[in-house]
Structures are given as C-alpha cells and as structure tokens.
Coordinates of N, CA, C and O in Angstrom, one line a residue:
M17 N 63.8 -59.7 -3.9 CA 62.4 -59.5 -3.8 C 62.0 -58.0 -3.8 O 60.9 -57.6 -4.0
S18 N 63.0 -57.2 -3.4 CA 62.7 -55.8 -3.2 C 62.4 -55.1 -4.6 O 61.8 -54.1 -4.7
H19 N 62.9 -55.7 -5.7 CA 62.7 -55.2 -7.0 C 61.2 -55.3 -7.4 O 60.6 -54.4 -8.0
L20 N 60.6 -56.4 -7.0 CA 59.2 -56.7 -7.4 C 58.2 -55.7 -6.6 O 57.2 -55.4 -7.1
K21 N 58.6 -55.3 -5.4 CA 57.8 -54.4 -4.6 C 57.6 -53.1 -5.3 O 56.7 -52.4 -5.1
A22 N 58.6 -52.7 -6.2 CA 58.5 -51.4 -6.9 C 57.6 -51.5 -8.0 O 57.2 -50.4 -8.6
L23 N 57.1 -52.7 -8.5 CA 56.2 -52.8 -9.6 C 54.8 -52.9 -9.2 O 54.5 -53.4 -8.1
K24 N 53.9 -52.5 -10.0 CA 52.5 -52.6 -9.7 C 52.0 -54.0 -10.3 O 51.9 -54.1 -11.5
L25 N 51.7 -54.9 -9.4 CA 51.3 -56.3 -9.8 C 49.8 -56.3 -9.8 O 49.1 -55.7 -9.0
T26 N 49.2 -57.1 -10.8 CA 47.8 -57.2 -11.0 C 47.5 -58.6 -11.6 O 48.4 -59.3 -12.1
S27 N 46.2 -58.9 -11.7 CA 45.8 -60.1 -12.3 C 45.1 -59.7 -13.6 O 44.1 -59.0 -13.6
A28 N 45.6 -60.2 -14.8 CA 45.0 -59.8 -16.1 C 45.0 -60.9 -17.0 O 45.8 -61.8 -17.0
V29 N 44.0 -61.0 -17.9 CA 43.8 -62.0 -18.9 C 43.6 -61.3 -20.2 O 42.9 -60.3 -20.3
P30 N 44.4 -61.7 -21.2 CA 44.3 -61.1 -22.5 C 42.9 -61.4 -23.2 O 42.3 -62.4 -23.0
V31 N 42.4 -60.4 -23.8 CA 41.1 -60.5 -24.5 C 41.3 -60.8 -25.9 O 42.1 -60.1 -26.6
R32 N 40.6 -61.8 -26.4 CA 40.8 -62.1 -27.9 C 40.0 -61.1 -28.7 O 38.8 -60.8 -28.4
A33 N 40.7 -60.5 -29.6 CA 40.1 -59.5 -30.5 C 39.2 -60.2 -31.5 O 39.6 -61.1 -32.2
T34 N 37.9 -59.8 -31.5 CA 37.0 -60.3 -32.6 C 37.3 -59.6 -33.9 O 37.2 -58.4 -33.9
V35 N 37.6 -60.3 -34.9 CA 37.9 -59.7 -36.2 C 36.6 -59.6 -37.0 O 35.9 -60.6 -37.2
D36 N 36.3 -58.4 -37.3 CA 35.1 -58.1 -38.1 C 35.4 -58.6 -39.5 O 36.4 -58.2 -40.1
P37 N 34.6 -59.4 -40.1 CA 34.8 -59.9 -41.5 C 34.9 -58.8 -42.5 O 35.7 -58.9 -43.4
V38 N 34.2 -57.8 -42.3 CA 34.2 -56.7 -43.3 C 35.6 -56.0 -43.2 O 36.2 -55.7 -44.2
Q39 N 36.0 -55.7 -42.0 CA 37.3 -55.1 -41.8 C 38.4 -55.9 -42.3 O 39.4 -55.4 -42.9
R40 N 38.3 -57.2 -42.1 CA 39.3 -58.2 -42.6 C 39.4 -58.2 -44.1 O 40.5 -58.2 -44.7
A41 N 38.2 -58.1 -44.7 CA 38.2 -58.1 -46.2 C 38.8 -56.8 -46.7 O 39.6 -56.8 -47.7
R42 N 38.6 -55.7 -46.0 CA 39.2 -54.4 -46.4 C 40.7 -54.4 -46.3 O 41.4 -54.0 -47.2
E43 N 41.2 -54.9 -45.2 CA 42.6 -55.0 -44.9 C 43.3 -55.9 -46.0 O 44.4 -55.6 -46.5
K44 N 42.6 -57.0 -46.3 CA 43.2 -57.9 -47.3 C 43.2 -57.3 -48.7 O 44.2 -57.4 -49.4
M45 N 42.2 -56.5 -49.0 CA 42.2 -55.8 -50.3 C 43.2 -54.7 -50.4 O 43.8 -54.5 -51.4
I46 N 43.3 -54.0 -49.3 CA 44.3 -52.9 -49.2 C 45.8 -53.5 -49.4 O 46.6 -52.9 -50.1
A47 N 46.0 -54.6 -48.8 CA 47.3 -55.3 -48.9 C 47.6 -55.7 -50.4 O 48.7 -55.5 -50.9
T48 N 46.5 -56.2 -51.0 CA 46.6 -56.6 -52.4 C 46.9 -55.4 -53.3 O 47.7 -55.5 -54.2
L49 N 46.1 -54.3 -53.1 CA 46.3 -53.1 -53.9 C 47.7 -52.5 -53.7 O 48.3 -52.0 -54.6
T50 N 48.2 -52.6 -52.5 CA 49.6 -52.1 -52.2 C 50.6 -52.9 -53.0 O 51.5 -52.3 -53.5
E51 N 50.4 -54.2 -53.0 CA 51.3 -55.1 -53.8 C 51.2 -54.7 -55.3 O 52.2 -54.6 -56.0
Q52 N 50.0 -54.5 -55.8 CA 49.8 -54.1 -57.2 C 50.5 -52.8 -57.5 O 51.1 -52.7 -58.6
K53 N 50.4 -51.9 -56.6 CA 51.1 -50.6 -56.8 C 52.6 -50.7 -56.8 O 53.2 -50.1 -57.7
Q54 N 53.1 -51.5 -55.9 CA 54.6 -51.7 -55.9 C 55.0 -52.4 -57.2 O 56.0 -52.1 -57.8
M55 N 54.2 -53.4 -57.7 CA 54.5 -54.0 -59.0 C 54.5 -53.1 -60.1 O 55.4 -53.1 -61.0
A56 N 53.5 -52.2 -60.2 CA 53.3 -51.2 -61.2 C 54.5 -50.2 -61.2 O 55.1 -49.9 -62.3
E57 N 54.9 -49.8 -60.0 CA 56.0 -48.8 -59.9 C 57.3 -49.5 -60.3 O 58.1 -48.8 -61.0
A58 N 57.5 -50.7 -60.0 CA 58.7 -51.4 -60.5 C 58.7 -51.6 -62.0 O 59.7 -51.4 -62.6
K59 N 57.5 -51.9 -62.6 CA 57.4 -52.0 -64.0 C 57.7 -50.7 -64.7 O 58.4 -50.6 -65.7
I60 N 57.2 -49.6 -64.2 CA 57.4 -48.3 -64.7 C 58.9 -47.9 -64.7 O 59.4 -47.4 -65.6
A61 N 59.5 -48.3 -63.5 CA 61.0 -48.0 -63.4 C 61.9 -48.9 -64.1 O 63.1 -48.8 -64.1
G62 N 61.3 -50.0 -64.7 CA 62.1 -51.0 -65.4 C 62.8 -51.9 -64.5 O 63.8 -52.5 -64.9
Q63 N 62.3 -52.1 -63.3 CA 63.0 -53.0 -62.4 C 62.1 -54.3 -62.2 O 61.0 -54.3 -62.5
A64 N 62.8 -55.3 -61.7 CA 62.1 -56.6 -61.4 C 61.4 -56.5 -60.1 O 61.9 -55.9 -59.1
F65 N 60.2 -57.0 -60.0 CA 59.4 -57.0 -58.8 C 59.4 -58.5 -58.3 O 58.9 -59.4 -58.9
A66 N 60.0 -58.7 -57.1 CA 60.2 -60.1 -56.6 C 59.9 -60.1 -55.1 O 60.8 -60.2 -54.3
P67 N 58.6 -60.0 -54.7 CA 58.3 -60.1 -53.3 C 58.5 -61.5 -52.8 O 58.4 -62.5 -53.5
T68 N 58.8 -61.6 -51.5 CA 59.0 -62.9 -50.9 C 58.1 -63.0 -49.7 O 57.6 -62.1 -49.1
H69 N 57.9 -64.3 -49.3 CA 57.1 -64.6 -48.1 C 57.7 -65.8 -47.4 O 58.5 -66.6 -48.1
T70 N 57.4 -66.0 -46.2 CA 58.0 -67.1 -45.4 C 57.0 -68.3 -45.4 O 55.8 -68.1 -45.1
V71 N 57.5 -69.5 -45.8 CA 56.7 -70.7 -45.8 C 57.4 -71.8 -45.0 O 58.6 -71.7 -44.8
R72 N 56.6 -72.7 -44.5 CA 57.2 -73.8 -43.8 C 57.3 -75.0 -44.7 O 56.3 -75.5 -45.3
R73 N 58.5 -75.6 -44.8 CA 58.8 -76.8 -45.6 C 59.6 -77.8 -44.8 O 60.3 -77.4 -43.8
K74 N 59.6 -79.0 -45.3 CA 60.4 -80.0 -44.6 C 61.8 -80.0 -45.3 O 61.9 -79.9 -46.5
N75 N 62.8 -80.1 -44.5 CA 64.2 -80.1 -45.0 C 64.6 -81.5 -45.3 O 63.8 -82.5 -45.2
A76 N 65.8 -81.8 -45.6 CA 66.3 -83.1 -46.0 C 66.2 -84.1 -44.8 O 66.0 -85.3 -45.0
E77 N 66.3 -83.6 -43.5 CA 66.2 -84.5 -42.4 C 64.7 -84.7 -42.0 O 64.4 -85.4 -41.0
G78 N 63.8 -84.1 -42.7 CA 62.3 -84.3 -42.4 C 61.8 -83.3 -41.3 O 60.7 -83.4 -40.9
Q79 N 62.6 -82.3 -40.9 CA 62.1 -81.3 -40.0 C 61.5 -80.2 -40.7 O 61.9 -79.8 -41.8
R80 N 60.5 -79.6 -40.1 CA 59.8 -78.4 -40.6 C 60.6 -77.2 -40.3 O 60.9 -76.9 -39.2
V81 N 61.0 -76.4 -41.4 CA 61.8 -75.2 -41.2 C 61.1 -74.1 -42.0 O 60.4 -74.3 -42.9
E82 N 61.3 -72.9 -41.6 CA 60.8 -71.7 -42.3 C 61.8 -71.3 -43.4 O 63.0 -71.2 -43.1
V83 N 61.3 -71.2 -44.6 CA 62.1 -70.8 -45.7 C 61.5 -69.6 -46.4 O 60.2 -69.6 -46.6
E84 N 62.3 -68.7 -46.8 CA 61.8 -67.5 -47.6 C 61.8 -67.9 -49.1 O 62.8 -68.2 -49.6
T85 N 60.6 -67.8 -49.7 CA 60.5 -68.1 -51.1 C 59.9 -66.9 -51.9 O 59.3 -66.0 -51.3
L86 N 60.0 -66.9 -53.2 CA 59.3 -65.9 -54.0 C 57.8 -66.1 -53.9 O 57.3 -67.2 -54.0
K87 N 57.1 -65.0 -53.8 CA 55.7 -65.0 -53.7 C 55.1 -64.8 -55.1 O 55.6 -63.9 -55.9
R88 N 54.2 -65.6 -55.5 CA 53.5 -65.4 -56.8 C 52.5 -64.4 -56.7 O 51.5 -64.5 -56.0
V89 N 52.6 -63.3 -57.5 CA 51.7 -62.2 -57.5 C 51.1 -62.1 -58.9 O 51.9 -61.9 -59.9
R90 N 49.9 -62.1 -59.1 CA 49.2 -62.0 -60.4 C 49.1 -60.5 -60.7 O 48.6 -59.7 -59.9
Q91 N 49.5 -60.2 -61.9 CA 49.4 -58.8 -62.4 C 48.0 -58.4 -62.6 O 47.2 -59.1 -63.2
G92 N 47.5 -57.3 -62.0 CA 46.1 -56.9 -62.1 C 45.8 -56.0 -63.3 O 44.6 -55.7 -63.4
W93 N 46.7 -55.8 -64.1 CA 46.4 -54.9 -65.3 C 46.8 -55.7 -66.6 O 47.5 -56.6 -66.6
F94 N 46.2 -55.2 -67.7 CA 46.5 -55.8 -69.0 C 46.4 -54.7 -70.0 O 45.8 -53.7 -69.8
T95 N 46.9 -55.0 -71.2 CA 46.9 -54.0 -72.3 C 46.1 -54.6 -73.4 O 46.3 -55.8 -73.8
D96 N 45.2 -53.8 -74.0 CA 44.4 -54.3 -75.1 C 45.1 -54.1 -76.4 O 46.2 -53.7 -76.4
A97 N 44.5 -54.5 -77.5 CA 45.1 -54.4 -78.8 C 45.5 -53.0 -79.2 O 46.4 -52.8 -80.0
T98 N 44.8 -52.0 -78.7 CA 45.0 -50.6 -79.1 C 46.1 -50.0 -78.2 O 46.5 -48.8 -78.4
G99 N 46.6 -50.7 -77.2 CA 47.6 -50.2 -76.3 C 47.1 -49.5 -75.0 O 47.9 -49.0 -74.2
K100 N 45.8 -49.5 -74.8 CA 45.3 -49.0 -73.5 C 45.5 -50.0 -72.4 O 45.4 -51.2 -72.6
V101 N 45.7 -49.5 -71.2 CA 45.9 -50.3 -70.0 C 44.6 -50.3 -69.2 O 44.0 -49.2 -69.1
F102 N 44.2 -51.5 -68.8 CA 43.0 -51.6 -68.0 C 43.4 -52.3 -66.7 O 44.3 -53.2 -66.7
F103 N 42.8 -52.0 -65.6 CA 43.0 -52.6 -64.3 C 41.8 -53.3 -63.8 O 40.7 -52.8 -63.8
V104 N 42.0 -54.6 -63.4 CA 40.9 -55.4 -62.9 C 41.2 -55.8 -61.5 O 42.3 -56.3 -61.2
L105 N 40.3 -55.6 -60.6 CA 40.4 -55.8 -59.2 C 39.9 -57.2 -58.9 O 38.8 -57.6 -59.3
R106 N 40.7 -58.1 -58.3 CA 40.3 -59.5 -58.0 C 40.3 -59.7 -56.5 O 41.1 -59.2 -55.8
Y107 N 39.3 -60.4 -56.0 CA 39.2 -60.8 -54.6 C 38.5 -62.2 -54.6 O 37.6 -62.5 -55.3
A108 N 39.1 -63.0 -53.8 CA 38.6 -64.4 -53.6 C 38.6 -65.2 -55.0 O 37.7 -66.0 -55.2
G109 N 39.5 -64.9 -55.8 CA 39.6 -65.6 -57.1 C 38.7 -65.1 -58.2 O 38.7 -65.6 -59.3
K110 N 38.0 -64.0 -57.9 CA 37.0 -63.5 -58.9 C 37.3 -62.0 -59.1 O 37.7 -61.3 -58.2
S111 N 37.0 -61.6 -60.4 CA 37.1 -60.1 -60.6 C 35.9 -59.4 -60.0 O 34.8 -59.9 -60.0
I112 N 36.1 -58.2 -59.5 CA 35.1 -57.5 -58.8 C 34.4 -56.5 -59.8 O 35.1 -55.9 -60.6
D113 N 33.1 -56.5 -59.8 CA 32.4 -55.6 -60.7 C 32.2 -54.3 -59.9 O 31.7 -54.3 -58.8
F114 N 32.7 -53.2 -60.5 CA 32.6 -51.9 -59.8 C 31.1 -51.3 -60.0 O 30.6 -50.7 -59.1
A115 N 30.5 -51.6 -61.1 CA 29.1 -51.3 -61.4 C 28.6 -52.5 -62.2 O 29.3 -53.4 -62.6
K116 N 27.3 -52.4 -62.5 CA 26.7 -53.6 -63.3 C 27.5 -53.7 -64.6 O 27.5 -52.8 -65.4
D117 N 28.0 -54.9 -64.8 CA 28.8 -55.3 -66.0 C 30.0 -54.4 -66.3 O 30.4 -54.3 -67.4
K118 N 30.6 -53.8 -65.2 CA 31.8 -53.0 -65.4 C 32.8 -53.6 -64.4 O 32.8 -53.3 -63.2
N119 N 33.7 -54.4 -64.9 CA 34.7 -55.1 -64.1 C 36.1 -54.5 -64.2 O 37.0 -55.1 -63.6
A120 N 36.3 -53.5 -65.0 CA 37.7 -53.0 -65.2 C 37.7 -51.4 -65.2 O 36.7 -50.8 -65.4
I121 N 38.9 -50.9 -64.9 CA 39.1 -49.5 -64.9 C 40.0 -49.2 -66.1 O 41.1 -49.8 -66.2
E122 N 39.6 -48.2 -66.9 CA 40.4 -47.8 -68.0 C 41.5 -46.9 -67.5 O 41.2 -45.8 -67.0
V123 N 42.8 -47.3 -67.6 CA 43.9 -46.6 -67.0 C 44.5 -45.6 -68.1 O 44.8 -44.5 -67.8
G124 N 44.5 -46.1 -69.3 CA 45.2 -45.3 -70.3 C 46.6 -45.7 -70.5 O 47.0 -46.6 -71.2
E125 N 47.5 -45.1 -69.7 CA 48.9 -45.4 -69.7 C 49.3 -46.0 -68.4 O 48.7 -45.6 -67.3
L126 N 50.3 -46.8 -68.4 CA 50.8 -47.5 -67.1 C 51.3 -46.5 -66.1 O 51.1 -46.8 -64.9
V127 N 51.8 -45.4 -66.5 CA 52.3 -44.4 -65.5 C 51.2 -43.8 -64.6 O 51.5 -43.3 -63.5
T128 N 50.0 -43.8 -65.0 CA 48.9 -43.3 -64.2 C 48.3 -44.4 -63.3 O 47.5 -44.0 -62.4
L129 N 48.7 -45.6 -63.4 CA 48.1 -46.7 -62.6 C 48.4 -46.5 -61.1 O 47.4 -46.7 -60.3
P130 N 49.6 -46.1 -60.6 CA 49.7 -46.0 -59.1 C 48.8 -45.0 -58.5 O 48.2 -45.2 -57.4
A131 N 48.4 -43.9 -59.2 CA 47.5 -42.9 -58.7 C 46.1 -43.5 -58.6 O 45.3 -43.3 -57.7
I132 N 45.7 -44.3 -59.6 CA 44.4 -45.0 -59.6 C 44.3 -46.0 -58.5 O 43.3 -46.1 -57.8
I133 N 45.4 -46.7 -58.3 CA 45.4 -47.7 -57.2 C 45.3 -47.0 -55.8 O 44.5 -47.4 -54.9
D134 N 45.9 -45.8 -55.7 CA 45.7 -45.0 -54.5 C 44.2 -44.6 -54.3 O 43.7 -44.6 -53.2
T135 N 43.6 -44.2 -55.4 CA 42.1 -43.9 -55.3 C 41.3 -45.1 -54.9 O 40.4 -45.0 -54.1
L136 N 41.7 -46.3 -55.4 CA 41.0 -47.5 -55.0 C 41.2 -47.9 -53.5 O 40.3 -48.3 -52.9
V137 N 42.4 -47.6 -53.0 CA 42.7 -47.9 -51.6 C 41.8 -47.0 -50.7 O 41.2 -47.4 -49.7
D138 N 41.7 -45.7 -51.2 CA 40.8 -44.8 -50.4 C 39.4 -45.2 -50.5 O 38.6 -45.1 -49.5
A139 N 38.9 -45.8 -51.6 CA 37.5 -46.2 -51.7 C 37.3 -47.5 -50.8 O 36.2 -47.6 -50.2
V140 N 38.3 -48.3 -50.8 CA 38.2 -49.5 -49.9 C 38.1 -49.1 -48.4 O 37.3 -49.6 -47.7
R141 N 39.0 -48.2 -48.0 CA 38.9 -47.6 -46.7 C 37.6 -47.0 -46.3 O 37.1 -47.1 -45.2
A142 N 37.0 -46.3 -47.3 CA 35.7 -45.7 -47.1 C 34.5 -46.6 -47.1 O 33.4 -46.2 -46.8
G143 N 34.8 -47.9 -47.5 CA 33.7 -48.9 -47.5 C 32.9 -48.9 -48.7 O 31.9 -49.5 -48.8
E144 N 33.4 -48.3 -49.8 CA 32.7 -48.2 -51.0 C 32.6 -49.6 -51.8 O 31.7 -49.7 -52.6
L145 N 33.5 -50.5 -51.5 CA 33.5 -51.8 -52.1 C 33.1 -52.9 -51.2 O 33.2 -54.1 -51.5
D146 N 32.5 -52.6 -50.0 CA 32.1 -53.7 -49.1 C 31.1 -54.7 -49.6 O 31.3 -55.9 -49.4
V147 N 30.2 -54.2 -50.4 CA 29.1 -55.1 -50.9 C 29.8 -56.1 -51.9 O 29.5 -57.3 -51.9
Q148 N 30.6 -55.5 -52.8 CA 31.3 -56.4 -53.8 C 32.2 -57.4 -53.1 O 32.3 -58.6 -53.5
L149 N 33.0 -57.0 -52.1 CA 33.9 -57.9 -51.4 C 33.1 -59.0 -50.7 O 33.5 -60.2 -50.7
A150 N 32.0 -58.6 -50.0 CA 31.2 -59.6 -49.3 C 30.6 -60.6 -50.3 O 30.6 -61.8 -50.0
A151 N 30.1 -60.1 -51.4 CA 29.5 -61.0 -52.4 C 30.6 -62.0 -53.0 O 30.3 -63.2 -53.2
A152 N 31.8 -61.5 -53.3 CA 32.9 -62.4 -53.8 C 33.3 -63.4 -52.7 O 33.5 -64.6 -53.1
A153 N 33.3 -63.0 -51.5 CA 33.7 -63.9 -50.4 C 32.6 -65.0 -50.2 O 32.9 -66.2 -50.0
A154 N 31.4 -64.6 -50.3 CA 30.3 -65.5 -50.2 C 30.3 -66.5 -51.3 O 30.0 -67.7 -51.1
E155 N 30.5 -66.0 -52.5 CA 30.6 -66.9 -53.7 C 31.7 -67.9 -53.6 O 31.6 -69.1 -53.9
R156 N 32.8 -67.5 -53.1 CA 34.0 -68.4 -52.9 C 33.6 -69.4 -51.8 O 34.0 -70.6 -51.9
G157 N 32.9 -69.0 -50.8 CA 32.5 -69.9 -49.7 C 31.6 -71.0 -50.2 O 31.7 -72.2 -49.9
K158 N 30.7 -70.6 -51.1 CA 29.8 -71.6 -51.7 C 30.6 -72.6 -52.6 O 30.3 -73.8 -52.6
M159 N 31.5 -72.1 -53.3 CA 32.3 -72.9 -54.2 C 33.1 -73.9 -53.4 O 33.3 -75.1 -53.8
L160 N 33.7 -73.4 -52.3 CA 34.5 -74.3 -51.5 C 33.7 -75.4 -50.8 O 34.1 -76.5 -50.6
R161 N 32.5 -75.1 -50.4 CA 31.6 -76.1 -49.8 C 31.2 -77.1 -50.7 O 31.0 -78.3 -50.4
K162 N 31.0 -76.8 -52.0 CA 30.6 -77.7 -53.0 C 31.6 -78.8 -53.3 O 31.4 -79.9 -53.5
T163 N 32.9 -78.4 -53.3 CA 34.0 -79.3 -53.7 C 34.4 -80.2 -52.5 O 34.9 -81.3 -52.7
S164 N 34.1 -79.8 -51.3 CA 34.5 -80.7 -50.1 C 33.4 -81.5 -49.6 O 32.4 -81.8 -50.1

C-alpha cells in the first residue's frame, strides 16, 4: 500500500470528444488524397500499389476473426485520347465540382500528379472545399434515406 501513497489519486471521467462533421469530412478527404498520392507514386515508380486493411470475417469454426485483406482503391485519375492526365476528386460516391461545371483538374503528365495532390491537401486543410464536401455528404444522405 505504500506504493499507492506516492501517487496522486483523483476522481476523473473521460469526456467524449464531439466530432465536428466538417473536420471529419476534411480528415476523410485528406486520407483519400494521401492514398491517391501513394498510388500515383507507385505507378510512376512502376511498382504495384496494394494497400491492406483489417476486416472481421467468420472462420471455418464460425468465430469472428480479424483478417487483413487487400483494400480496393479506385484510381482518381484518367488519361484522355490525346494522352493528357486528368484528376477527379470523389467524395461520398460522387465527383466533386471545383467550380461550376468543372469537376476535373488537368494534370498533363502523371509525374506532376503528386504535387497537385499536395496542393489539394492544403486546400482541404484550409477549408476551401468545405462547401462541396458538405453538399456531397448531404446528397449521399438523401440517397441513402430514399433506399431504406
């Protein structure tokens, strides 16, 4: 008991952190952009990009176990017929319009894409895409409520 006397004892209750929906959307978009950057860098280097995540599945005995599986990541860029690369930002299943009727960024060559993604991450951190992210999330919410 003499060990406990050396410690400062108190009564404390953990406080639940309220997650701001705007901040949550920003963090989610930054995580997505980081994955896209890693995928682009792997493609530029000629390597395979194979991210994994942990999922819970039932094994042969019927018990739920955590298994690491490949994560499906959709490529955010495409090449048109002339060979130009374009990047489309997606959130909540929809492409984001950066300006009225402008949903893509002209990248040019794939090697410049990681720098453009860094610029997008800075824009998300600064809150420049909050309106678009909120609109996409609201649209997805409406769609989900219709089907259920």
